[in-house]
Amino acid sequence: DRVQRAMHRQSEDHRSPDFPKITFSVLKDIKAIFDTKEGTVFLFPATGTGAWESCLSNTLSRGDKIISVRMGQFSHLWIDMMKRFDLNVLELDVEWGDGLPYDKIEALLKADTRHEIKAVAVVQNETTTGVFTNIPKVRQLLNKYNHPALLMVDGVSSIGSMDFHMDEWDVDVAVTGSQKGLMMPAGLGLVCARP
């Protein structure tokens, strides 16, 4: 009831003198969702798909190599977006319902001695199959080979509902949306990026 009553209040005009104070407070407090002190949060009038787009378009360039795993509908859609951005996607396909093939990710990172792979993008919780990814294990693989690739995490259905520790797990970019894990109305895309 308390949340519903709060949503019925008149919204603050974006030109009011109080709006910047509210905005800065929200941007500071929302870091708790990602469990980060180092990260910067960006809010967009978009869904999680818009957050994906922002994540990719603001960190990578056409032709960059990126590892991603297709293990359900949402990882499939994210890979599709990567291809539409003309990224060189090193796709690892697994049976839907199976988890990340950590051994195959490791083989790609180990073979990439020239560090041409710019990012590893994984879905923390694949909504369509319920498969959960061990994010710290992915970071351990990157660290094992001293690989500088960015670790990108789709946390649309997990952030806010499952453990997520951006700083502790050394995640570079995480995306979520208001409509799933945060259990709010759709229409807000969130991206958190660490330096």
C-alpha positions as a printed NumPy array, in Angstrom:
array([[  0.   ,   0.   ,   0.   ],
       [  2.795,   2.421,   0.917],
       [  4.456,   2.03 ,  -2.507],
       [  1.165,   2.331,  -4.341],
       [  0.296,   5.522,  -2.435],
       [  3.717,   6.96 ,  -3.273],
       [  3.106,   6.255,  -6.975],
       [ -0.139,   8.257,  -6.831],
       [  1.62 ,  11.449,  -5.777],
       [  1.967,  14.197,  -8.348],
       [  5.309,  13.988, -10.123],
       [  7.915,  16.666,  -9.699],
       [  8.332,  18.987, -12.67 ],
       [ 11.788,  18.542, -14.236],
       [ 12.284,  22.327, -14.169],
       [ 11.478,  22.739, -10.496],
       [ 14.271,  23.801,  -8.152],
       [ 13.877,  20.519,  -6.23 ],
       [ 14.339,  18.254,  -9.253],
       [ 18.179,  18.235,  -9.298],
       [ 18.292,  17.444,  -5.586],
       [ 15.902,  14.522,  -6.079],
       [ 17.82 ,  13.273,  -9.122],
       [ 21.22 ,  13.349,  -7.425],
       [ 19.766,  11.562,  -4.405],
       [ 18.277,   8.831,  -6.614],
       [ 21.526,   8.362,  -8.565],
       [ 23.468,   8.037,  -5.314],
       [ 21.004,   5.672,  -3.627],
       [ 20.452,   3.46 ,  -6.673],
       [ 24.068,   2.287,  -6.449],
       [ 22.891,   0.003,  -3.631],
       [ 20.939,  -2.084,  -6.16 ],
       [ 24.208,  -2.918,  -7.91 ],
       [ 26.16 ,  -3.107,  -4.625],
       [ 28.726,  -0.629,  -5.876],
       [ 30.556,   2.359,  -4.501],
       [ 32.784,   2.729,  -7.583],
       [ 30.164,   2.499, -10.337],
       [ 28.243,   5.246, -12.08 ],
       [ 24.568,   4.575, -12.753],
       [ 22.836,   5.814, -15.889],
       [ 19.035,   5.846, -16.148],
       [ 17.171,   5.735, -19.458],
       [ 13.519,   5.928, -20.456],
       [ 13.792,   2.413, -21.887],
       [ 13.423,  -1.257, -21.051],
       [ 16.242,  -3.686, -20.382],
       [ 16.693,  -3.883, -24.153],
       [ 17.507,  -0.172, -24.206],
       [ 20.017,  -0.776, -21.418],
       [ 21.652,  -3.514, -23.517],
       [ 21.926,  -1.085, -26.411],
       [ 23.52 ,   1.579, -24.245],
       [ 25.94 ,  -0.927, -22.747],
       [ 27.155,  -2.123, -26.134],
       [ 27.143,   1.157, -28.051],
       [ 29.037,   3.087, -25.378],
       [ 31.788,   0.538, -24.738],
       [ 32.509,  -1.252, -28.02 ],
       [ 33.138,  -0.357, -31.647],
       [ 32.075,  -2.011, -34.893],
       [ 34.151,  -5.137, -35.485],
       [ 35.207,  -5.612, -31.841],
       [ 35.31 ,  -9.22 , -30.668],
       [ 32.927, -10.205, -27.885],
       [ 32.253, -13.587, -26.276],
       [ 28.642, -14.4  , -25.469],
       [ 26.686, -17.555, -24.7  ],
       [ 23.286, -18.385, -26.177],
       [ 21.482, -20.35 , -23.469],
       [ 17.903, -19.045, -23.723],
       [ 15.687, -16.444, -25.385],
       [ 17.166, -13.347, -23.762],
       [ 20.794, -14.277, -24.35 ],
       [ 19.701, -15.044, -27.927],
       [ 18.201, -11.556, -28.284],
       [ 21.282,  -9.881, -26.794],
       [ 23.524, -11.735, -29.259],
       [ 21.198, -10.645, -32.068],
       [ 21.669,  -7.023, -30.99 ],
       [ 25.452,  -7.492, -30.885],
       [ 25.36 ,  -8.692, -34.479],
       [ 23.188,  -5.752, -35.545],
       [ 25.873,  -3.479, -34.062],
       [ 28.325,  -5.319, -36.333],
       [ 30.31 ,  -6.742, -33.45 ],
       [ 32.38 ,  -9.855, -34.079],
       [ 30.476, -12.202, -31.769],
       [ 32.228, -15.364, -30.656],
       [ 29.017, -17.283, -29.968],
       [ 28.912, -20.264, -27.701],
       [ 25.659, -22.149, -28.18 ],
       [ 24.481, -24.496, -25.461],
       [ 21.307, -26.475, -25.029],
       [ 18.698, -24.179, -23.521],
       [ 18.568, -25.073, -19.858],
       [ 22.309, -25.761, -19.645],
       [ 24.653, -23.289, -18.023],
       [ 27.679, -21.409, -19.269],
       [ 30.385, -23.588, -20.839],
       [ 33.162, -22.167, -18.644],
       [ 35.718, -24.463, -20.276],
       [ 34.957, -23.033, -23.733],
       [ 35.102, -19.457, -22.461],
       [ 38.437, -20.271, -20.847],
       [ 39.78 , -21.77 , -24.1  ],
       [ 38.862, -18.62 , -26.044],
       [ 40.486, -16.337, -23.452],
       [ 43.617, -18.5  , -23.213],
       [ 44.045, -18.508, -27.007],
       [ 43.585, -14.727, -27.221],
       [ 47.19 , -13.807, -26.392],
       [ 46.922, -10.569, -28.397],
       [ 43.872,  -9.501, -26.339],
       [ 41.654,  -8.95 , -29.36 ],
       [ 38.535,  -9.947, -27.387],
       [ 37.146,  -6.724, -25.956],
       [ 34.316,  -8.085, -23.803],
       [ 32.666, -11.144, -22.31 ],
       [ 28.881, -10.659, -22.069],
       [ 26.834, -13.056, -19.961],
       [ 23.291, -13.245, -18.647],
       [ 23.23 , -13.744, -14.875],
       [ 19.785, -15.341, -14.825],
       [ 18.308, -16.519, -18.126],
       [ 14.606, -15.786, -17.628],
       [ 13.308, -18.347, -20.117],
       [ 15.171, -21.281, -18.593],
       [ 15.949, -20.174, -15.04 ],
       [ 19.65 , -20.936, -15.506],
       [ 21.863, -18.916, -13.152],
       [ 25.42 , -17.897, -14.06 ],
       [ 28.307, -17.832, -11.6  ],
       [ 29.593, -14.314, -12.341],
       [ 32.662, -14.54 , -10.043],
       [ 33.774, -17.636, -11.972],
       [ 33.719, -15.679, -15.249],
       [ 35.831, -12.935, -13.63 ],
       [ 38.26 , -15.584, -12.335],
       [ 38.77 , -16.806, -15.903],
       [ 39.556, -13.28 , -17.1  ],
       [ 41.961, -12.769, -14.204],
       [ 43.619, -16.162, -14.706],
       [ 44.85 , -15.016, -18.126],
       [ 45.294, -11.38 , -17.101],
       [ 42.791, -10.569, -19.828],
       [ 41.631,  -6.939, -20.12 ],
       [ 38.238,  -7.74 , -21.717],
       [ 35.272,  -6.044, -20.1  ],
       [ 32.915,  -8.232, -18.083],
       [ 29.35 ,  -7.268, -19.033],
       [ 26.374,  -8.707, -17.175],
       [ 22.726,  -8.739, -18.149],
       [ 21.036,  -8.625, -14.756],
       [ 17.536,  -7.727, -15.955],
       [ 15.846, -10.596, -14.145],
       [ 18.39 , -10.964, -11.332],
       [ 19.511,  -7.575, -10.032],
       [ 17.239,  -6.684,  -7.156],
       [ 16.087, -10.302,  -6.738],
       [ 19.315, -12.294,  -6.452],
       [ 22.777, -11.629,  -5.086],
       [ 24.703,  -9.209,  -7.23 ],
       [ 27.939,  -7.583,  -6.047],
       [ 29.363,  -5.396,  -8.782],
       [ 32.495,  -4.2  ,  -6.963],
       [ 33.294,  -7.481,  -5.207],
       [ 32.851,  -9.484,  -8.417],
       [ 34.75 ,  -6.886, -10.477],
       [ 31.962,  -6.483, -13.042],
       [ 32.7  ,  -3.682, -15.522],
       [ 29.201,  -3.012, -16.86 ],
       [ 25.847,  -4.302, -15.617],
       [ 22.415,  -3.699, -17.099],
       [ 18.934,  -4.1  , -15.715],
       [ 15.445,  -2.812, -16.233],
       [ 12.683,  -1.863, -13.879],
       [ 10.233,  -4.529, -15.029],
       [ 11.686,  -7.851, -13.841],
       [ 14.122,  -8.237, -10.953],
       [ 13.268,  -4.821,  -9.525],
       [  9.54 ,  -5.613,  -9.838],
       [  8.488,  -2.106, -10.839],
       [  6.537,  -0.814, -13.836],
       [  8.334,  -1.219, -17.165],
       [ 10.067,   1.694, -18.837],
       [ 13.271,   2.337, -16.934],
       [ 16.602,   1.007, -18.204],
       [ 19.566,   1.08 , -15.843],
       [ 23.246,   0.716, -16.699],
       [ 26.018,   0.769, -14.128],
       [ 29.613,   1.145, -15.287],
       [ 32.779,   1.003, -13.22 ],
       [ 35.986,   2.846, -14.055]])
